Coordinates of C-alpha atoms in Angstrom, one line a residue:
M1 CA -9.9 -12.8 3.0
T2 CA -11.8 -9.6 4.9
L3 CA -11.4 -6.1 4.0
T4 CA -9.5 -5.6 7.0
D5 CA -6.9 -8.4 5.6
D6 CA -7.1 -6.5 2.2
F7 CA -6.5 -3.4 3.3
R8 CA -3.3 -4.9 6.4
Q9 CA -1.5 -6.5 3.1
A10 CA -2.0 -3.5 0.6
V11 CA 0.0 -1.7 3.6
L12 CA 2.7 -3.7 4.5
D13 CA 3.5 -5.0 1.1
G14 CA 3.4 -1.8 -0.3
L15 CA 4.8 0.5 2.3
G16 CA 7.9 -2.5 2.6
Q17 CA 8.8 -1.6 -1.3
S18 CA 11.9 0.3 -1.8
R19 CA 8.9 3.3 -3.3
K20 CA 6.6 3.4 -1.0
A21 CA 3.1 3.9 -1.9
I22 CA -0.3 2.6 -0.9
P23 CA -3.7 2.3 -3.2
C24 CA -5.6 5.7 -3.4
R25 CA -9.1 3.3 -2.4
F26 CA -7.7 3.0 0.7
L27 CA -8.1 7.2 1.2
Y28 CA -12.1 6.3 0.9
D29 CA -13.5 5.7 4.1
E30 CA -16.3 6.9 6.0
T31 CA -14.1 9.0 6.9
G32 CA -11.9 10.2 4.1
S33 CA -15.5 10.2 2.0
G34 CA -16.4 12.8 3.9
Y35 CA -13.2 15.0 2.7
F36 CA -13.6 14.5 -0.6
D37 CA -17.6 16.0 -0.5
D38 CA -15.7 18.5 0.8
I39 CA -12.9 19.0 -1.3
T40 CA -16.2 19.1 -4.0
R41 CA -17.1 22.0 -2.9
L42 CA -13.1 24.3 -3.3
D43 CA -13.4 27.4 -4.9
E44 CA -10.1 25.7 -5.8
Y45 CA -11.6 21.8 -7.5
Y46 CA -12.9 22.4 -10.6
P47 CA -13.7 19.0 -11.8
T48 CA -16.9 18.5 -9.9
R49 CA -18.9 21.9 -9.9
T50 CA -17.9 22.3 -13.8
E51 CA -18.7 18.3 -14.8
R52 CA -22.1 19.3 -12.8
S53 CA -22.5 22.3 -15.0
I54 CA -21.9 20.4 -18.1
L55 CA -24.3 17.5 -17.2
K56 CA -27.6 20.3 -16.3
T57 CA -26.8 21.9 -20.2
A58 CA -26.2 18.8 -22.0
L59 CA -28.3 15.8 -20.0
P60 CA -31.0 16.5 -22.3
D61 CA -29.2 15.2 -25.4
M62 CA -27.4 12.1 -23.5
A63 CA -30.3 10.4 -23.3
V64 CA -31.0 10.5 -26.3
R65 CA -28.4 9.4 -27.5
I66 CA -28.1 7.2 -24.1
G67 CA -32.0 5.5 -24.9
P68 CA -35.0 4.7 -23.6
G69 CA -35.3 1.9 -21.4
A70 CA -31.8 1.5 -19.4
S71 CA -30.9 0.2 -16.8
V72 CA -28.2 2.6 -15.0
L73 CA -25.0 1.3 -13.0
E74 CA -22.5 3.6 -11.0
L75 CA -19.2 3.3 -10.2
G76 CA -17.8 4.8 -6.9
S77 CA -21.1 6.5 -6.2
G78 CA -20.9 7.8 -3.4
T79 CA -23.0 10.5 -1.9
S80 CA -24.6 10.0 -5.8
E81 CA -25.0 13.2 -5.3
K82 CA -25.1 13.7 -9.6
T83 CA -27.0 10.5 -10.6
G84 CA -30.5 12.2 -9.5
A85 CA -30.2 14.9 -12.6
L86 CA -29.1 11.9 -14.9
L87 CA -32.0 9.5 -13.9
A88 CA -34.7 12.1 -14.0
A89 CA -33.5 13.1 -17.3
L90 CA -33.4 8.9 -18.6
E91 CA -36.4 7.8 -20.4
D92 CA -37.9 5.0 -18.4
P93 CA -34.7 4.1 -16.7
R94 CA -35.5 0.2 -15.6
C95 CA -33.3 0.3 -12.4
Y96 CA -30.5 2.0 -10.8
V97 CA -27.0 -0.1 -8.7
P98 CA -25.0 2.0 -6.7
L99 CA -21.8 0.4 -6.7
D100 CA -19.1 1.3 -3.8
I101 CA -16.9 0.4 -1.2
D102 CA -18.1 2.5 1.7
E103 CA -21.2 0.4 2.9
A104 CA -22.5 3.3 5.1
T105 CA -22.3 6.2 3.0
L106 CA -23.5 3.4 -0.6
E107 CA -26.3 2.7 1.9
D108 CA -27.2 6.8 3.2
A109 CA -26.6 7.5 -0.3
A110 CA -29.7 4.5 -1.8
G111 CA -32.1 5.4 0.7
R112 CA -31.9 9.4 -1.0
L113 CA -32.1 8.1 -3.9
R114 CA -35.3 6.0 -3.3
Q115 CA -37.4 9.0 -1.3
A116 CA -36.5 10.9 -4.9
F117 CA -37.5 7.7 -7.1
P118 CA -40.0 5.5 -5.4
H119 CA -40.2 3.6 -8.9
L120 CA -37.2 3.2 -9.7
P121 CA -35.5 -0.2 -8.1
V122 CA -32.6 1.5 -6.6
V123 CA -29.8 -2.4 -5.5
P124 CA -27.0 -1.4 -3.5
L125 CA -24.2 -3.2 -4.1
H126 CA -20.9 -2.7 -1.7
A127 CA -17.8 -3.7 -3.8
D128 CA -14.5 -2.2 -5.1
F129 CA -15.0 -1.3 -8.4
N130 CA -11.9 -2.9 -9.4
D131 CA -12.2 -6.2 -8.6
V132 CA -14.4 -8.3 -9.9
W133 CA -18.6 -7.8 -9.4
T134 CA -21.5 -8.8 -10.5
L135 CA -24.3 -7.3 -11.8
P136 CA -28.1 -8.0 -9.7
P137 CA -30.3 -9.5 -11.4
Q138 CA -32.4 -6.4 -11.8
C139 CA -29.4 -4.3 -13.9
L140 CA -31.0 -6.2 -16.9
P141 CA -29.1 -4.3 -20.6
P142 CA -29.1 -2.6 -22.2
V143 CA -27.2 -0.8 -19.5
L144 CA -26.1 3.0 -18.8
C145 CA -22.4 2.8 -16.7
F146 CA -22.4 6.3 -15.0
F147 CA -18.6 7.2 -13.9
P148 CA -18.3 10.3 -13.1
G149 CA -15.7 12.1 -11.4
S150 CA -12.7 11.4 -13.5
T151 CA -12.1 8.5 -11.8
I152 CA -10.5 6.8 -14.0
G153 CA -7.7 9.2 -13.7
N154 CA -6.5 7.1 -10.5
F155 CA -5.3 4.3 -12.9
D156 CA -2.9 5.0 -15.3
K157 CA -2.8 4.2 -19.1
P158 CA -2.7 0.6 -19.2
E159 CA -4.5 0.2 -16.3
A160 CA -7.6 2.7 -17.4
E161 CA -7.5 0.3 -21.0
T162 CA -7.5 -3.0 -19.0
F163 CA -10.4 -1.0 -16.2
L164 CA -12.7 0.0 -19.1
R165 CA -12.1 -3.9 -21.4
H166 CA -13.5 -5.0 -18.6
I167 CA -16.3 -3.5 -17.8
R168 CA -17.5 -3.6 -21.5
S169 CA -17.3 -7.3 -21.1
N170 CA -19.7 -7.2 -18.1
L171 CA -22.2 -4.8 -19.2
G172 CA -23.5 -6.8 -21.4
P173 CA -25.1 -6.4 -25.0
N174 CA -25.8 -2.3 -26.4
A175 CA -23.6 -0.7 -23.3
R176 CA -23.1 2.6 -22.3
L177 CA -20.4 4.6 -20.6
L178 CA -20.8 7.7 -19.5
I179 CA -17.1 9.2 -18.0
G180 CA -15.9 12.7 -17.2
V181 CA -12.4 13.1 -18.0
D182 CA -10.0 15.5 -17.0
L183 CA -8.2 16.8 -19.4
V184 CA -5.4 18.7 -18.9
K185 CA -4.6 22.3 -18.8
D186 CA -2.2 24.4 -17.1
T187 CA 0.3 23.5 -13.9
H188 CA -0.4 25.8 -11.4
I189 CA -4.7 25.1 -12.2
L190 CA -4.4 21.6 -11.4
E191 CA -1.4 21.6 -8.3
A192 CA -4.6 24.0 -7.0
A193 CA -7.2 21.3 -7.6
Y194 CA -4.9 19.1 -5.3
D195 CA -3.9 21.3 -2.2
D196 CA -6.0 24.0 -0.9
A197 CA -5.7 27.1 0.5
K198 CA -7.9 25.3 3.6
G199 CA -5.8 22.2 3.9
V200 CA -9.1 20.2 3.5
T201 CA -6.9 17.6 0.1
A202 CA -4.3 17.3 3.1
A203 CA -6.2 16.2 6.4
F204 CA -7.9 13.9 3.2
N205 CA -4.7 12.8 2.4
L206 CA -3.3 11.8 6.0
N207 CA -6.8 11.4 7.2
L208 CA -4.9 7.7 5.5
L209 CA -2.6 7.2 8.5
V210 CA -5.6 7.9 10.9
R211 CA -7.3 5.0 9.7
I212 CA -4.3 2.7 10.1
N213 CA -4.0 3.4 13.5
R214 CA -7.4 2.5 14.4
E215 CA -7.6 -0.9 11.4
L216 CA -4.7 -1.9 11.9
C217 CA -3.1 -1.0 15.1
G218 CA -0.3 2.1 14.1
D219 CA 1.5 4.4 15.6
F220 CA 1.1 7.1 12.7
K221 CA 1.4 10.6 14.7
P222 CA -0.1 12.6 11.3
E223 CA 1.5 15.1 12.5
A224 CA 5.1 14.1 11.2
F225 CA 3.8 14.4 7.7
R226 CA 2.7 16.2 5.4
H227 CA 0.2 16.4 2.1
R228 CA 2.6 17.3 -1.5
A229 CA 0.4 17.5 -4.4
V230 CA 2.3 17.9 -8.2
Y231 CA 2.2 17.9 -11.8
N232 CA 4.5 15.4 -13.8
E233 CA 3.9 16.6 -17.6
D234 CA 5.8 14.0 -18.7
R235 CA 2.7 11.7 -17.3
A236 CA 0.2 14.0 -17.9
C237 CA -1.1 13.5 -13.6
I238 CA -1.1 14.6 -11.0
E239 CA 0.5 13.1 -7.9
M240 CA -0.1 13.0 -4.2
Y241 CA 2.5 12.2 -1.0
L242 CA 2.7 11.7 1.9
V243 CA 5.6 13.4 2.8
S244 CA 7.9 11.9 6.0
Q245 CA 9.2 15.0 8.5
T246 CA 12.0 13.1 9.9
N247 CA 13.4 10.5 10.9
Q248 CA 11.2 7.7 12.1
T249 CA 10.0 3.9 13.0
V250 CA 6.7 3.2 12.5
R251 CA 4.8 0.4 13.9
I252 CA 1.8 -0.9 11.9
G253 CA 0.9 -4.8 14.2
G254 CA 3.8 -7.2 15.1
T255 CA 5.7 -4.9 12.0
L256 CA 8.3 -2.1 12.3
I257 CA 8.7 0.2 9.1
Q258 CA 11.4 2.9 8.7
F259 CA 10.5 6.3 7.1
A260 CA 13.6 8.4 6.2
A261 CA 13.5 12.2 6.4
G262 CA 11.6 13.5 2.8
E263 CA 10.8 10.1 1.8
M264 CA 7.2 10.2 0.5
V265 CA 4.8 7.4 0.3
H266 CA 2.7 7.4 -3.0
T267 CA -1.1 8.2 -2.2
E268 CA -2.8 8.7 -5.5
D269 CA -2.5 9.3 -9.1
S270 CA -4.5 11.5 -11.4
H271 CA -4.0 11.6 -14.9
K272 CA -5.1 14.2 -17.7
Y273 CA -6.4 13.6 -21.2
T274 CA -6.6 15.3 -24.2
P275 CA -10.5 14.7 -26.1
E276 CA -8.6 12.3 -29.2
G277 CA -6.0 10.5 -26.7
F278 CA -9.6 9.6 -24.2
A279 CA -11.2 8.8 -27.3
T280 CA -7.9 6.6 -29.0
L281 CA -7.4 4.6 -25.2
A282 CA -11.5 3.6 -25.2
G283 CA -10.7 2.8 -28.4
R284 CA -8.5 0.1 -27.7
A285 CA -11.1 -1.7 -24.8
G286 CA -13.6 -1.8 -27.6
W287 CA -15.5 1.9 -27.5
R288 CA -16.8 3.6 -29.7
R289 CA -17.2 7.7 -28.4
T290 CA -20.7 9.1 -29.7
G291 CA -20.9 12.2 -27.9
M292 CA -18.5 14.9 -25.8
W293 CA -19.6 18.0 -24.2
M294 CA -17.0 20.8 -22.7
D295 CA -17.5 23.5 -20.7
D296 CA -16.3 26.6 -22.4
G297 CA -12.5 26.8 -20.8
K298 CA -12.0 23.1 -21.7
L299 CA -11.1 21.7 -18.1
F300 CA -13.6 18.9 -18.7
S301 CA -15.5 16.2 -20.6
V302 CA -18.5 14.3 -20.2
Q303 CA -18.2 11.5 -23.1
L304 CA -20.1 9.5 -24.4
F305 CA -19.1 5.5 -25.3
E306 CA -21.2 2.9 -26.6
A307 CA -19.9 -1.2 -27.3
E308 CA -17.9 -2.0 -30.2

């Protein structure tokens, strides 16, 4: 199945449900990745700058705990903006493997890292980290999996446990996991982070409809939908939706999809954790926490685990 076929199948299946949904991985085409890069620079969006601040302060300690000679695999590497500082802090890293679904962004980031670290093998891996993937032969143990940005929050709790177990089984002996984990906090802070005043997150979400039009012969009118982000306290989760503004019919190829006014299409979740809650979940997946670093406001955490 090609990526386009996968996209078409996921969209048609998701929009055929009684509660419409499209998997969040399809938000990140080249345009979507650019929008997300813009989001990370917004005043309201605390995760990126907070995580960057934690890394700047704590990387020397992290590097000591990780140890020398690690191969570094980054899942969902995107622009790899945080990776240079990590590679510079580590002692004798063996190679760097950025893994991302967007090939253009992946190759651009790999090129920049090769220039910055000319003696370090940089081996990009074009894949969806949700699918089956195989480490390149250059990525020898011990492997450090770097998973920043709180992307783990896109999985619900059972999915997150399964995903962490999958990583554990793929990395070989003496594996490490350095992961960004967003923390439970005030609802207003959370909702502002996912519905900014400039409307960048709204554009990011609505770009999914533009992508469907371009790649799947759709006729969505993006202006007929609006972005909505709400924090569900029971789930400790930000839920992101596209909301139909009117009763309307949309064509995707030869398929007609009906939308009622106010009907929502779920596009992304972002689960939040307490430090204890995430350590317990990771422990069930075969990981033991060996370090945790937080900002002074306890908005965000970077946590280090080793395989048990």
